[in-house]
């Protein structure tokens, strides 16, 4: 019996249900078409809901899906039907906020694709093979960001001090919530 | 979208769907990947190319083996760069490519260097990558570093090693188990997540050692874990310990309950919820234990966060199944959730209320639900319909309003599954609540007047045919049924004709009018409809011919077909037109349980001339063909039953043997399936010597040796016994495998000339009474039970002694009797105190048997059972009791 909380997948889709970045940690969807079918089902079931202020939740096909939207980005975290819903929501919140920090508040599809490397690293830092690595958005973003600043990739338009200032601003905002 | 206006790049704005990856192509990106080979690496450009490659993979593009290898080798070059960001992308890329074993070797040294680097980020990531791609051999080389990493003072490194350990435990448990000292140390870590990962790994290492888990839980529950996640794990481990120790503790307080209750006051919501859920799932939880958990869940119900409301209402919904009274306190909060924006929450709230509601609140609830039904999806509506059905069964007096509700929603728009759920519910209510019958049937009649689903129409017509004639005024249904003959497609028309015939058979007063209607159907455009009309007119005597006796007609019209349709289909396909008419009694009745996998006889094709039946034949068919192809057994008659294979050897021994028991009326044949697992041996003249001294009624009549048994190609040998005809003789048989063994030269595969005679002891085999009972299902147990009558009913009570659970007791009895569980009654809902299980079967001699088992918990663990048997023969009923009494 598996007792450790497990994440089945994390999805970041756009407002039409297309992939921005997805990561599957379970063999429940062995082929790409199975994955796409799941994404389509999740998207169509959640599309009409308002998940912009608080994370929403739904259950279908014996999976629990928690989700949250911002602009044209749709964030999803999926777990098994016996998973603790609040743990899933914590992972979702960590992912959501970390992406917000990394995109410096400009959370939309275009910005996400332009910084896809950061998003992928972010996914890599949250969950490893289904096991939760970290849920604190600031820690996650910190781990991802420290590297990208050295590489001077898309963040280069900003100086480091600017970036830190924005990050601090986000941090305080998230603390005040 | 106002944003694009502030962007500086104007031409981008034209493109509403702008993406940096627009027009990206795999071939071009693979070309670009050549920059990885440049002597002067440009880290930024390389990072971009890797991102593009990852983008392609993420969109579902796949690389061919050659492409993947090429990219992999190019990526390994990037370890030369000192750029941290690039290195990070390299790690992700390698994991995505999941290189093959010989490729892994290329990066091993680079990764091992990173594993011992001074940069924490390098160490942590190199560990995760290496552990992901490595196999067991490499693991021993890096084991030392991993052990160090587990106790590394940097939490990211320690977590990386621990999480990798969790994954590796699946593939290389013996190595990871050696790390338990380090893991134990990490459990004490001050870093919250390190403790969480260490706890998860330590528990998985020790999960089979109950005592160690017990100790782990006892020591940790005294303090408090550092992170909510670790605390959740601890709660799960604790409930496991409680579950497993429950057998030993009969009275007094539950151990660790105080810990769970304490967690209800934790500051993290996830911990509070985990504890509350754990308490509600305790085996045999008392209402005193439940109360604090219900209280915190009730608070969650009015939370502003949908996730909390959902979690709470879902848990309370489950509790309501077993402890409805404990949840009634939450009813007011629950009622306000009916209008929740989140429809999943609203549905769960409704169904919970339906479970906990009392008779007086039903009407008010129905009013609320009616408003709610219009704006939820079909799948939720089905849940509500099912809940209403069970409510109606609970409060039969309320059937009028509930039935009205069902008929109202039946008239509204909806898909097939939803309509089917409603129809099924009405049918069940009609069956179980006699007062609801007439109104229910009329609702169904109205529904088929305007029903777009052929399946539902025919089902309802069939049901009307059974129930309609028994009502006070059967004639009022005729109009609805005959309308179908005018208005519907051929399938429904044929169904309507059959239903009309049933009315004619049951109600003499209606007979002349039915004949008129049936005669009109003789001019239908469809063959099936005409054929049916002709047939029924004939059997009912409408054409003035000799009328068969009433009982026969009724049996023909109402009797259920006790043969699985698949078997009938196969038999009909195998039937060759000849003088001998097709006899339905020769169709096997055994329900197909599992497809025949490895037991098929190689090279022994059945002699049948016709085309082979499409699809895999059922097990019974295959056995029957196999046995009838052996001359010695050809005159044994019809095969009654074949058992599932029983293993006679331990797994992984030199020779693997299992046996299938074939029961005939006067004979028993043992089919020994043998496999030789030694490549250097060829076995010849293989027989099984059976000692039947403990089976007095059996006498050996024939045996069929297996001429040769080469390595890894299974073969069969048979032994046949005679036994008194039609008697369920039982006995124990001891078996000895005897054969001539010849050495095989592995290089040439040729066997030596001379062999040595040898023997191999097999385990004993028993023929038990359950071998004489066929698993045959009935479609409607209640009807079958009532039509069987109480003439040969035998009822008795038994104490089954202490059992692990009710479910375990139920399964034990089902296995003992070898009968077919009906209507899903083999499933025992968790935490229930009593259960009724329905079984059906056919006893040797073709005697139908029905069994009703009522289980109840008597004291904390003792299970008592009431066994009622009905059959066509009192001796058989007694025999069933004997099985249970001696089991």
PDB file of C-alpha atoms in Angstrom, chain B residues 745-852:
ATOM      1  CA  UNK B 745      24.082 -30.951 -24.557  1.00  0.00           C
ATOM      2  CA  UNK B 746      23.396 -27.216 -24.334  1.00  0.00           C
ATOM      3  CA  UNK B 747      25.615 -26.415 -27.338  1.00  0.00           C
ATOM      4  CA  UNK B 748      23.942 -28.750 -29.809  1.00  0.00           C
ATOM      5  CA  UNK B 749      20.597 -29.158 -28.081  1.00  0.00           C
ATOM      6  CA  UNK B 750      20.785 -32.917 -28.648  1.00  0.00           C
ATOM      7  CA  UNK B 751      19.790 -35.356 -25.943  1.00  0.00           C
ATOM      8  CA  UNK B 752      21.889 -38.338 -24.950  1.00  0.00           C
ATOM      9  CA  UNK B 753      20.753 -41.811 -25.882  1.00  0.00           C
ATOM     10  CA  UNK B 754      20.384 -43.240 -22.419  1.00  0.00           C
ATOM     11  CA  UNK B 755      18.207 -41.868 -19.715  1.00  0.00           C
ATOM     12  CA  UNK B 756      17.752 -42.491 -16.028  1.00  0.00           C
ATOM     13  CA  UNK B 757      14.440 -43.162 -14.405  1.00  0.00           C
ATOM     14  CA  UNK B 758      13.610 -40.628 -11.704  1.00  0.00           C
ATOM     15  CA  UNK B 759      10.775 -39.522  -9.461  1.00  0.00           C
ATOM     16  CA  UNK B 760       9.695 -36.169  -8.090  1.00  0.00           C
ATOM     17  CA  UNK B 761       7.276 -35.763  -5.179  1.00  0.00           C
ATOM     18  CA  UNK B 762       4.332 -33.410  -5.787  1.00  0.00           C
ATOM     19  CA  UNK B 763       1.929 -31.961  -3.303  1.00  0.00           C
ATOM     20  CA  UNK B 764      -1.365 -33.634  -2.453  1.00  0.00           C
ATOM     21  CA  UNK B 765      -4.545 -32.899  -4.293  1.00  0.00           C
ATOM     22  CA  UNK B 766      -8.085 -32.934  -3.001  1.00  0.00           C
ATOM     23  CA  UNK B 767     -11.422 -33.300  -4.694  1.00  0.00           C
ATOM     24  CA  UNK B 768     -13.949 -31.342  -2.678  1.00  0.00           C
ATOM     25  CA  UNK B 769     -17.681 -30.859  -2.880  1.00  0.00           C
ATOM     26  CA  UNK B 770     -17.270 -27.391  -4.388  1.00  0.00           C
ATOM     27  CA  UNK B 771     -15.804 -29.108  -7.452  1.00  0.00           C
ATOM     28  CA  UNK B 772     -19.302 -30.416  -8.140  1.00  0.00           C
ATOM     29  CA  UNK B 773     -20.898 -27.002  -8.191  1.00  0.00           C
ATOM     30  CA  UNK B 774     -20.908 -24.855 -11.319  1.00  0.00           C
ATOM     31  CA  UNK B 775     -20.694 -21.100 -11.083  1.00  0.00           C
ATOM     32  CA  UNK B 776     -23.825 -20.099 -12.933  1.00  0.00           C
ATOM     33  CA  UNK B 777     -25.277 -16.659 -12.466  1.00  0.00           C
ATOM     34  CA  UNK B 778     -28.945 -15.753 -12.518  1.00  0.00           C
ATOM     35  CA  UNK B 779     -30.092 -12.450 -13.929  1.00  0.00           C
ATOM     36  CA  UNK B 780     -32.600 -11.664 -11.230  1.00  0.00           C
ATOM     37  CA  UNK B 781     -31.977 -13.412  -7.947  1.00  0.00           C
ATOM     38  CA  UNK B 782     -35.191 -12.371  -6.290  1.00  0.00           C
ATOM     39  CA  UNK B 783     -37.332 -13.725  -9.099  1.00  0.00           C
ATOM     40  CA  UNK B 784     -35.326 -16.927  -9.280  1.00  0.00           C
ATOM     41  CA  UNK B 785     -35.535 -17.361  -5.508  1.00  0.00           C
ATOM     42  CA  UNK B 786     -39.280 -16.922  -5.460  1.00  0.00           C
ATOM     43  CA  UNK B 787     -39.958 -19.111  -8.447  1.00  0.00           C
ATOM     44  CA  UNK B 788     -37.835 -21.859  -6.915  1.00  0.00           C
ATOM     45  CA  UNK B 789     -40.232 -21.971  -3.989  1.00  0.00           C
ATOM     46  CA  UNK B 790     -39.642 -22.975  -0.406  1.00  0.00           C
ATOM     47  CA  UNK B 791     -40.345 -26.697  -0.889  1.00  0.00           C
ATOM     48  CA  UNK B 792     -36.759 -27.770  -0.451  1.00  0.00           C
ATOM     49  CA  UNK B 793     -35.536 -24.810   1.535  1.00  0.00           C
ATOM     50  CA  UNK B 794     -33.080 -25.550   4.288  1.00  0.00           C
ATOM     51  CA  UNK B 795     -32.149 -22.851   6.781  1.00  0.00           C
ATOM     52  CA  UNK B 796     -29.627 -23.024   9.563  1.00  0.00           C
ATOM     53  CA  UNK B 797     -27.320 -20.779  11.517  1.00  0.00           C
ATOM     54  CA  UNK B 798     -23.594 -21.083  11.920  1.00  0.00           C
ATOM     55  CA  UNK B 799     -20.979 -19.343  14.010  1.00  0.00           C
ATOM     56  CA  UNK B 800     -17.863 -18.669  11.977  1.00  0.00           C
ATOM     57  CA  UNK B 801     -15.700 -17.707  14.949  1.00  0.00           C
ATOM     58  CA  UNK B 802     -13.401 -14.685  15.037  1.00  0.00           C
ATOM     59  CA  UNK B 803     -12.579 -13.262  11.611  1.00  0.00           C
ATOM     60  CA  UNK B 804     -10.411 -10.364  10.405  1.00  0.00           C
ATOM     61  CA  UNK B 805     -13.371  -8.664   8.852  1.00  0.00           C
ATOM     62  CA  UNK B 806     -16.829  -9.295   7.534  1.00  0.00           C
ATOM     63  CA  UNK B 807     -15.482  -9.171   3.979  1.00  0.00           C
ATOM     64  CA  UNK B 808     -12.974 -11.888   4.762  1.00  0.00           C
ATOM     65  CA  UNK B 809     -15.704 -14.134   6.155  1.00  0.00           C
ATOM     66  CA  UNK B 810     -17.926 -13.537   3.120  1.00  0.00           C
ATOM     67  CA  UNK B 811     -15.125 -14.395   0.710  1.00  0.00           C
ATOM     68  CA  UNK B 812     -14.215 -17.513   2.651  1.00  0.00           C
ATOM     69  CA  UNK B 813     -17.756 -18.855   2.370  1.00  0.00           C
ATOM     70  CA  UNK B 814     -17.993 -17.979  -1.331  1.00  0.00           C
ATOM     71  CA  UNK B 815     -14.735 -19.818  -2.001  1.00  0.00           C
ATOM     72  CA  UNK B 816     -15.852 -22.778   0.061  1.00  0.00           C
ATOM     73  CA  UNK B 817     -19.071 -23.186  -1.884  1.00  0.00           C
ATOM     74  CA  UNK B 818     -17.576 -22.350  -5.281  1.00  0.00           C
ATOM     75  CA  UNK B 819     -20.780 -20.612  -6.334  1.00  0.00           C
ATOM     76  CA  UNK B 820     -21.423 -17.471  -8.367  1.00  0.00           C
ATOM     77  CA  UNK B 821     -22.048 -14.266  -6.387  1.00  0.00           C
ATOM     78  CA  UNK B 822     -25.090 -12.412  -7.749  1.00  0.00           C
ATOM     79  CA  UNK B 823     -25.852  -8.725  -8.075  1.00  0.00           C
ATOM     80  CA  UNK B 824     -22.493  -7.623  -6.726  1.00  0.00           C
ATOM     81  CA  UNK B 825     -23.329  -8.852  -3.253  1.00  0.00           C
ATOM     82  CA  UNK B 826     -19.829 -10.250  -2.777  1.00  0.00           C
ATOM     83  CA  UNK B 827     -18.649  -6.712  -2.040  1.00  0.00           C
ATOM     84  CA  UNK B 828     -18.974  -5.747   1.599  1.00  0.00           C
ATOM     85  CA  UNK B 829     -19.103  -1.986   2.245  1.00  0.00           C
ATOM     86  CA  UNK B 830     -16.437  -0.935   4.747  1.00  0.00           C
ATOM     87  CA  UNK B 831     -17.443  -0.649   8.373  1.00  0.00           C
ATOM     88  CA  UNK B 832     -20.734  -2.454   7.909  1.00  0.00           C
ATOM     89  CA  UNK B 833     -21.938  -4.658  10.744  1.00  0.00           C
ATOM     90  CA  UNK B 834     -24.040  -6.995   8.668  1.00  0.00           C
ATOM     91  CA  UNK B 835     -24.218  -8.133   5.085  1.00  0.00           C
ATOM     92  CA  UNK B 836     -26.367 -10.263   2.805  1.00  0.00           C
ATOM     93  CA  UNK B 837     -24.731 -12.204   0.021  1.00  0.00           C
ATOM     94  CA  UNK B 838     -26.570 -14.012  -2.779  1.00  0.00           C
ATOM     95  CA  UNK B 839     -25.077 -16.992  -4.586  1.00  0.00           C
ATOM     96  CA  UNK B 840     -26.235 -19.206  -7.397  1.00  0.00           C
ATOM     97  CA  UNK B 841     -24.913 -22.348  -9.028  1.00  0.00           C
ATOM     98  CA  UNK B 842     -25.697 -25.702 -10.579  1.00  0.00           C
ATOM     99  CA  UNK B 843     -25.022 -28.866  -8.637  1.00  0.00           C
ATOM    100  CA  UNK B 844     -23.901 -32.075 -10.353  1.00  0.00           C
ATOM    101  CA  UNK B 845     -26.883 -33.739 -11.941  1.00  0.00           C
ATOM    102  CA  UNK B 846     -27.988 -30.330 -13.271  1.00  0.00           C
ATOM    103  CA  UNK B 847     -29.724 -29.223 -10.096  1.00  0.00           C
ATOM    104  CA  UNK B 848     -30.097 -25.449  -9.707  1.00  0.00           C
ATOM    105  CA  UNK B 849     -29.080 -24.135  -6.302  1.00  0.00           C
ATOM    106  CA  UNK B 850     -29.636 -20.700  -4.812  1.00  0.00           C
ATOM    107  CA  UNK B 851     -28.082 -19.575  -1.563  1.00  0.00           C
ATOM    108  CA  UNK B 852     -28.806 -16.592   0.610  1.00  0.00           C
TER     109      UNK B 852
END
